[in-house]
mmCIF file of C-alpha atoms in Angstrom:
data_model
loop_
_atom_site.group_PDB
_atom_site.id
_atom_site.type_symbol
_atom_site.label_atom_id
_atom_site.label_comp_id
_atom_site.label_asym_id
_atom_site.label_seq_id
_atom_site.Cartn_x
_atom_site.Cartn_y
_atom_site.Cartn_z
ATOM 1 C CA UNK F 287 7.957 3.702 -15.076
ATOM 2 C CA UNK F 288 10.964 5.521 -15.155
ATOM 3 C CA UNK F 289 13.195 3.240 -13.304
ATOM 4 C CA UNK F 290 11.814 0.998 -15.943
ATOM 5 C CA UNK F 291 12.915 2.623 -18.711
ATOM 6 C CA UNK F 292 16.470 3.032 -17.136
ATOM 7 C CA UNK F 293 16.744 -0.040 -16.785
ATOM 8 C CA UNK F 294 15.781 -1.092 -20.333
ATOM 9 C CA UNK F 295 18.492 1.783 -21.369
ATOM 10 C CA UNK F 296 21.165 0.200 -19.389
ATOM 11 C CA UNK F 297 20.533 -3.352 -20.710
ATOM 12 C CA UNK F 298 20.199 -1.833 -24.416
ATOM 13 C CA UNK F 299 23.620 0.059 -23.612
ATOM 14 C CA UNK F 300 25.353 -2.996 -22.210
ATOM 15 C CA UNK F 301 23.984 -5.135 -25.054
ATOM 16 C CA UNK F 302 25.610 -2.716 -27.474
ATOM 17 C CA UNK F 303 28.758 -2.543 -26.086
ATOM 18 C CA UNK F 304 29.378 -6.296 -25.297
ATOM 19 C CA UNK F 305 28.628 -6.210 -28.860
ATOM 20 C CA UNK F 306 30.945 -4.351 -30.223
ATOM 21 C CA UNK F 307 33.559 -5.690 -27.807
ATOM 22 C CA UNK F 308 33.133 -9.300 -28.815
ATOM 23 C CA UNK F 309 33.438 -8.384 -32.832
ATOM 24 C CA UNK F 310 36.709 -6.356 -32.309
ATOM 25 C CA UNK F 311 38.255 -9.337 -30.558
ATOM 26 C CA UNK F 312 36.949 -12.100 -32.568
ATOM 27 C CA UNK F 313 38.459 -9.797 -35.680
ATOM 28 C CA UNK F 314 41.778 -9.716 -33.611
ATOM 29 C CA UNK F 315 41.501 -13.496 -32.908
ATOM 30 C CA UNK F 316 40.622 -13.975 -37.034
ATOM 31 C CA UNK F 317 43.652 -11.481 -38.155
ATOM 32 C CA UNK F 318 45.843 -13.110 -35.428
ATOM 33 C CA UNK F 319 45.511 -16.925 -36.728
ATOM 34 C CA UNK F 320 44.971 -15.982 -40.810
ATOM 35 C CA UNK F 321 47.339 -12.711 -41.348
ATOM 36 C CA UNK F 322 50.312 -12.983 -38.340
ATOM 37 C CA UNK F 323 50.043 -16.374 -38.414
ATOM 38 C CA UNK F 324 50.391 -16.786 -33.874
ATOM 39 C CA UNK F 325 51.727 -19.920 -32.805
ATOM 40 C CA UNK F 326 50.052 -22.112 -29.935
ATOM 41 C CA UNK F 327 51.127 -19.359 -27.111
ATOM 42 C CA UNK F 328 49.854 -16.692 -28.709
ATOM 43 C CA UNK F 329 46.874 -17.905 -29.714
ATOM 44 C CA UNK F 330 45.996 -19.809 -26.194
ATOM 45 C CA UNK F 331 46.576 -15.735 -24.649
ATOM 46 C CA UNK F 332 43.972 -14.366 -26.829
ATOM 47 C CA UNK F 333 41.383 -17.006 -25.636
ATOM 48 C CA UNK F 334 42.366 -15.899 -21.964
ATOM 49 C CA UNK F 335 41.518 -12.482 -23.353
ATOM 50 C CA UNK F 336 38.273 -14.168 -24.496
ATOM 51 C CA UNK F 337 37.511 -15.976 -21.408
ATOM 52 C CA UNK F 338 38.189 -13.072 -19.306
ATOM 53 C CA UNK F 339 35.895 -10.965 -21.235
ATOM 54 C CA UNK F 340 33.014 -13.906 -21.062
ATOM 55 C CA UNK F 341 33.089 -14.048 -16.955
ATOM 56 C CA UNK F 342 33.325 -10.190 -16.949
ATOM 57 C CA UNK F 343 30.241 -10.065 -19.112
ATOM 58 C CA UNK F 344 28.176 -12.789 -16.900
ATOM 59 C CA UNK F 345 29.189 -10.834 -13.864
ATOM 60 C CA UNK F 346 27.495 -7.803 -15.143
ATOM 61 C CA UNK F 347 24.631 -9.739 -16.494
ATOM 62 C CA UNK F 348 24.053 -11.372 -13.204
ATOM 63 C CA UNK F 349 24.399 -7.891 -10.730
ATOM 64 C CA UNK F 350 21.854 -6.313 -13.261
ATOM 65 C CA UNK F 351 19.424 -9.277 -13.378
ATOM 66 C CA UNK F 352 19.690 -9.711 -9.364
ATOM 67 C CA UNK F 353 19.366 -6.000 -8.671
ATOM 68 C CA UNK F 354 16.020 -6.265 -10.975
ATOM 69 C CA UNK F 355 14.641 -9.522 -9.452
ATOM 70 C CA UNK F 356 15.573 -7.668 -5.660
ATOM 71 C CA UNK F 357 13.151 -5.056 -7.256
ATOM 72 C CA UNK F 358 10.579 -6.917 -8.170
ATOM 73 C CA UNK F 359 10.829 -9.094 -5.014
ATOM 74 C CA UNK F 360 10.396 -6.302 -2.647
ATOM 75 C CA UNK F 361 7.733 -4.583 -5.114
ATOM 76 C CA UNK F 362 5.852 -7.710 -4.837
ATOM 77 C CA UNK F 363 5.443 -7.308 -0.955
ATOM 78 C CA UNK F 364 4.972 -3.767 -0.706
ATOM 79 C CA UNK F 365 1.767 -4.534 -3.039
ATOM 80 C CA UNK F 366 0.819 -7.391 -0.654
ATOM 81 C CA UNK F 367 0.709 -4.637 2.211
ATOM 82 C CA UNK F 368 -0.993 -2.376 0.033
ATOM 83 C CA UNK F 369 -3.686 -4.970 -0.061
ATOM 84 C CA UNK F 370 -3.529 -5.326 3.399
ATOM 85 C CA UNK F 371 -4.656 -1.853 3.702
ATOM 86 C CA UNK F 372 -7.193 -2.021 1.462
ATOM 87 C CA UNK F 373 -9.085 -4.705 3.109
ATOM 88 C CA UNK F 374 -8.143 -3.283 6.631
ATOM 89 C CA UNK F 375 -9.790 -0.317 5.752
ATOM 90 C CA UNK F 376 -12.937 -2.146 3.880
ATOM 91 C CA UNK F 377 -13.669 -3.250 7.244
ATOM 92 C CA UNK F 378 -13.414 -0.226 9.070
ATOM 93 C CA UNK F 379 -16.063 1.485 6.173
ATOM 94 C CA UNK F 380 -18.333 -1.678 6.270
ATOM 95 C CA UNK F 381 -18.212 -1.003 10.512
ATOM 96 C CA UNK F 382 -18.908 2.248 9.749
ATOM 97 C CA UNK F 383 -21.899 1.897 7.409
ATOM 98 C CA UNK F 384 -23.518 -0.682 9.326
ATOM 99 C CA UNK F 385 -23.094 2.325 12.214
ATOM 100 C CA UNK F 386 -24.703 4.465 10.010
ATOM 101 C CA UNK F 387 -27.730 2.232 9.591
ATOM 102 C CA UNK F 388 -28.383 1.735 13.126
ATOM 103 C CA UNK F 389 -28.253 5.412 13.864
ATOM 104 C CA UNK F 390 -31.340 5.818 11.335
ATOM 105 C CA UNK F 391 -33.263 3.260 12.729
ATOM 106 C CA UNK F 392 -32.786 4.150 16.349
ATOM 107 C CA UNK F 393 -34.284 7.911 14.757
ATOM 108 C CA UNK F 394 -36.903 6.503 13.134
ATOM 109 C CA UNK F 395 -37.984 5.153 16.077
ATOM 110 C CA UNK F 396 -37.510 8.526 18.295
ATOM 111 C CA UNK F 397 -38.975 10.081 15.591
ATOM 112 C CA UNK F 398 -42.005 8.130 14.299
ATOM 113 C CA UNK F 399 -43.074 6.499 18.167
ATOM 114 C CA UNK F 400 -46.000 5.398 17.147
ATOM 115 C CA UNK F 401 -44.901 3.200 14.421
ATOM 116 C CA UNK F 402 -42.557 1.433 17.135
ATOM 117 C CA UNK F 403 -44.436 1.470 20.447
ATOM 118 C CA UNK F 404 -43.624 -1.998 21.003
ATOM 119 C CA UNK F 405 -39.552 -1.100 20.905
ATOM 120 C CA UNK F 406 -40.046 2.205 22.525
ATOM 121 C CA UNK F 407 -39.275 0.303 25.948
ATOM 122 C CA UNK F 408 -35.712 -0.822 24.740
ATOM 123 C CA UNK F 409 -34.435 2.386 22.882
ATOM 124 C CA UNK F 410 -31.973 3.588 25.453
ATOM 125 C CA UNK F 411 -30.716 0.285 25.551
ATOM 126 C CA UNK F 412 -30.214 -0.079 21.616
ATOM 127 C CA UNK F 413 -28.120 3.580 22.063
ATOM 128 C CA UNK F 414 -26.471 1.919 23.741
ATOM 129 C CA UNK F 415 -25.532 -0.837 21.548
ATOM 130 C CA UNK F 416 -24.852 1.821 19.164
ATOM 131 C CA UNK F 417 -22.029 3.346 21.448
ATOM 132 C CA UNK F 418 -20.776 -0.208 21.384
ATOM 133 C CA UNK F 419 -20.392 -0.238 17.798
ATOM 134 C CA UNK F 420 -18.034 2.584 17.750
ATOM 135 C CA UNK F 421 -16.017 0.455 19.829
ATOM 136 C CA UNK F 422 -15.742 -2.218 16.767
ATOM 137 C CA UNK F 423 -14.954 1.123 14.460
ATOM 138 C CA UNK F 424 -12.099 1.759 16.843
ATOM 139 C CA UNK F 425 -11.010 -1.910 16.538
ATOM 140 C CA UNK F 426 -11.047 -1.930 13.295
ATOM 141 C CA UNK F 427 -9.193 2.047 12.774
ATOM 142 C CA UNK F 428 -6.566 0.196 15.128
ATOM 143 C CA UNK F 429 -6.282 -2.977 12.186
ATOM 144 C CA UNK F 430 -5.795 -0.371 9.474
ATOM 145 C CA UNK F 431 -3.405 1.809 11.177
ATOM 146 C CA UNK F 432 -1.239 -0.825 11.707
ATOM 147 C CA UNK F 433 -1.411 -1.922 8.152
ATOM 148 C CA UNK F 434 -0.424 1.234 7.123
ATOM 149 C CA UNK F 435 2.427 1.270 9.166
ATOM 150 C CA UNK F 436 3.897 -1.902 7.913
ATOM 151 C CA UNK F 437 3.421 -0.712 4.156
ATOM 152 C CA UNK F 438 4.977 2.634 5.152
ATOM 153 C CA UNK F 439 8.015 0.227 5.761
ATOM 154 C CA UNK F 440 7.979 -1.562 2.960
ATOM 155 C CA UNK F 441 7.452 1.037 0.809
ATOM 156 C CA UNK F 442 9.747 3.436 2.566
ATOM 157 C CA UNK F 443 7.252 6.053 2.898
ATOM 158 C CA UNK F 444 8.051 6.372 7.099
ATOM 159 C CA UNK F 445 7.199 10.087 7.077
ATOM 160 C CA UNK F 446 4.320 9.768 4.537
ATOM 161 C CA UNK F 447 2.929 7.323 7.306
ATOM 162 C CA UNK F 448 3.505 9.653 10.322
ATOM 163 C CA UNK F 449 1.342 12.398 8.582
ATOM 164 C CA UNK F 450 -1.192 9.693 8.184
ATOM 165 C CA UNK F 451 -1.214 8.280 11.626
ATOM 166 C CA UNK F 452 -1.765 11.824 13.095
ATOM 167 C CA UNK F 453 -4.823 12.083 11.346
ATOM 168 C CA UNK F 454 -6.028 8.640 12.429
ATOM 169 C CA UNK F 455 -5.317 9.360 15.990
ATOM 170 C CA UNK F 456 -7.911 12.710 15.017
ATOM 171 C CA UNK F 457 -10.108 10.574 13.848
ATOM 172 C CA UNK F 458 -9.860 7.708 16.636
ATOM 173 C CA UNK F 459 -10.063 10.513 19.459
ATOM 174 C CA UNK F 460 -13.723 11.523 17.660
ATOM 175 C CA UNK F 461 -14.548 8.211 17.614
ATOM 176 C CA UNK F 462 -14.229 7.931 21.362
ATOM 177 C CA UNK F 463 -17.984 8.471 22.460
ATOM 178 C CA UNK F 464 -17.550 6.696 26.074
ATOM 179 C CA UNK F 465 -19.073 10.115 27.666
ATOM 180 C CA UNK F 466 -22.463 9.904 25.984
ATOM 181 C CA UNK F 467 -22.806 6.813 28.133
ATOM 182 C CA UNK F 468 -26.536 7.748 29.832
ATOM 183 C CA UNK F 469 -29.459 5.989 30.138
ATOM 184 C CA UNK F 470 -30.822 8.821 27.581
ATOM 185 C CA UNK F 471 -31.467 7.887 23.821
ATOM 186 C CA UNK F 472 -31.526 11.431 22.204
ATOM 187 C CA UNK F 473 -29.098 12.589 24.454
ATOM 188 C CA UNK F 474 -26.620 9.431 22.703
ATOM 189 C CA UNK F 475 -28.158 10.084 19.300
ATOM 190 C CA UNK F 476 -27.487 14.051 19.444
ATOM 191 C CA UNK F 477 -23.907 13.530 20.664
ATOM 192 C CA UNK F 478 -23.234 11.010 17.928
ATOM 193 C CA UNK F 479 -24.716 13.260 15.053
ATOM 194 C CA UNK F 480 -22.265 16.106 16.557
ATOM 195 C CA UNK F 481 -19.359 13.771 16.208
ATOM 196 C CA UNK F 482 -20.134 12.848 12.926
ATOM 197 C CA UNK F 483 -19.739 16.254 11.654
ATOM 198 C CA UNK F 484 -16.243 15.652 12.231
ATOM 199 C CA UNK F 485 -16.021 11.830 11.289
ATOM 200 C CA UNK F 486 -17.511 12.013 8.403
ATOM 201 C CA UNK F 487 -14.767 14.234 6.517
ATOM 202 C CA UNK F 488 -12.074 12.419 7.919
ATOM 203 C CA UNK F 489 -13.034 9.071 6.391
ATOM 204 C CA UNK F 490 -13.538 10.690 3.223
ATOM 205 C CA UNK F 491 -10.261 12.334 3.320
ATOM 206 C CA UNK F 492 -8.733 8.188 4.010
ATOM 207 C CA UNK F 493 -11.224 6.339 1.327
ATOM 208 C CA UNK F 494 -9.872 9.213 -1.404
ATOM 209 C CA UNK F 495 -6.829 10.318 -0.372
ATOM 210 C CA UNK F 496 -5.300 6.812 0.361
ATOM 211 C CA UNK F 497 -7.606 3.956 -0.515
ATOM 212 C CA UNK F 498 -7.859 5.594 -3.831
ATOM 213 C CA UNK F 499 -4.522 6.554 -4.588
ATOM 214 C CA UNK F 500 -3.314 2.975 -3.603
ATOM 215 C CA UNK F 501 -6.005 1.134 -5.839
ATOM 216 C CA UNK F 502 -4.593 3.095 -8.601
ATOM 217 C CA UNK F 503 -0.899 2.517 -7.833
ATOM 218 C CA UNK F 504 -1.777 -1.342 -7.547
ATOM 219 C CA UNK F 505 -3.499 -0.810 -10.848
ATOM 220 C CA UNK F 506 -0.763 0.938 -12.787
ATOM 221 C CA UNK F 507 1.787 -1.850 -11.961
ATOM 222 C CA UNK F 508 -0.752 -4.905 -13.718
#
C-alpha cells in the first residue's frame, strides 16, 4: 500500500511538472512568433526545444510505467507461489486428518473389543498401516517445504524461510515413527499419541502462523 501511494505521488508530481513545463514553453513559443516576431531559424530552435522536451517526457513515462509493470509482473508470481503453498500444505492437513481418523478407529477397536471381534485378528496389522500413513505426512511436509522455499525466493523473504524450514525439520523429525515398528498395536498407538503431543502444536503454529497470514496477504492485494 505504501509503495502504492508513492507511486501515485510520483506520477501526480511528474504530471504537474510536465505541466507546467509545457505552458511556459508554449507561452515562449506564442510570445516568440506574436511579440519578437522570430524568423524561420528561430522559430525551427524552439520546436527542437519542444521536441527535446517531448522524448524526455516519454522516457520518463516509459521507466516509470516499466518499473510498475516489473512490479506487478513479479507480484503476480510471488502470489502464484503463495498458492502453491497453500495447496501444498492443504494436503499435508487433509494427510493429517485422515491420520487422525484412523488413530480413533484403531482405539475404538482396542478399546471396545467386543464390538470388533471379527477385526481384532488384523489390528496390529492396521497399526501398522497407520505408521505408513505418517510416511504420506512426511511426503507431503517434503511438497510444502519446498513450496515455501521457492516463494521465499520470489518474495525475497530467504531468512524468513530458513526460520521456517527449521521448524519443519522439528516437525518432520516427530513425524518419523519408524521405531514403533512392532508387531504390538497399543504399543504403536501409545507411541503415536506421545508424538502427537508435539505434532499437534507445530501444525497449528504452520496453519496460523503462515497459511493464515498468506491467505490474508493474497486477500489484501484483490
Amino acid at each position: 500500500m505504501a509503495a502504492d501511494k508513492m507511486k501515485e505521488k510520483l506520477f501526480n508530481k511528474l504530471g504537474w511538472i510536465c505541466l507546467t513545463i509545457f505552458s511556459v514553453l508554449a507561452a515562449i513559443y506564442m510570445i516568440a512568433i506574436y511579440v519578437f516576431k522570430l524568423d524561420s531559424d528561430q522559430i525551427s530552435a524552439l520546436t527542437n526545444l519542444f521536441l527535446a522536451f517531448a522524448t524526455f517526457t516519454a522516457a520518463c513515462t516509459a521507466v516509470l510505467f516499466f518499473t510498475d509493470w516489473r512490479e506487478q509482473h513479479d507480484k503476480s508470481i510471488s502470489n502464484q507461489f503463495a498458492w502453491k503453498v497453500i495447496d501444498s500444505f492443504d494436503l499435508f492437513d487433509i494427510s493429517f486428518m485422515n491420520f487422525l481418523k484412523s488413530l480413533d478407529d484403531l482405539e475404538k477397536k482396542i478399546e471396545n473389543p467386543q464390538s470388533f471381534s471379527d477385526e481384532l485378528k488384523n489390528l496390529d496389522r492396521a497399526a501398522l498401516i497407520l505408521l505408513i500413513e505418517t510416511k504420506s505426512m512426511k511426503f507431503n511436509l517434503s511438497n510444502f517445504r519446498e513450496s515455501l522455499r521457492k516463494y521465499s525466493v520470489y518474495s525475497s523473504k530467504e531468512d524468513w524461510y530458513r526460520e521456517q524450514e527449521e521448524k519443519i525439520y522439528d516437525l518432520f523429525l516427530n513425524l518419523n515413527l519408524d521405531h514403533l515398528e512392532k508387531n504390538d498395536s497399543k504399543h504403536i498407538i501409545s507411541g503415536i499419541k506421545s508424538s502427537l503431543d508435539k505434532i499437534t502444536p507445530q501444525i497449528y503454529y504452520f496453519e496460523h502462523e503462515v497459511i493464515d497470514k498468506l491467505i490474508n496477504q493474497l486477500k489484501s492485494k484483490i
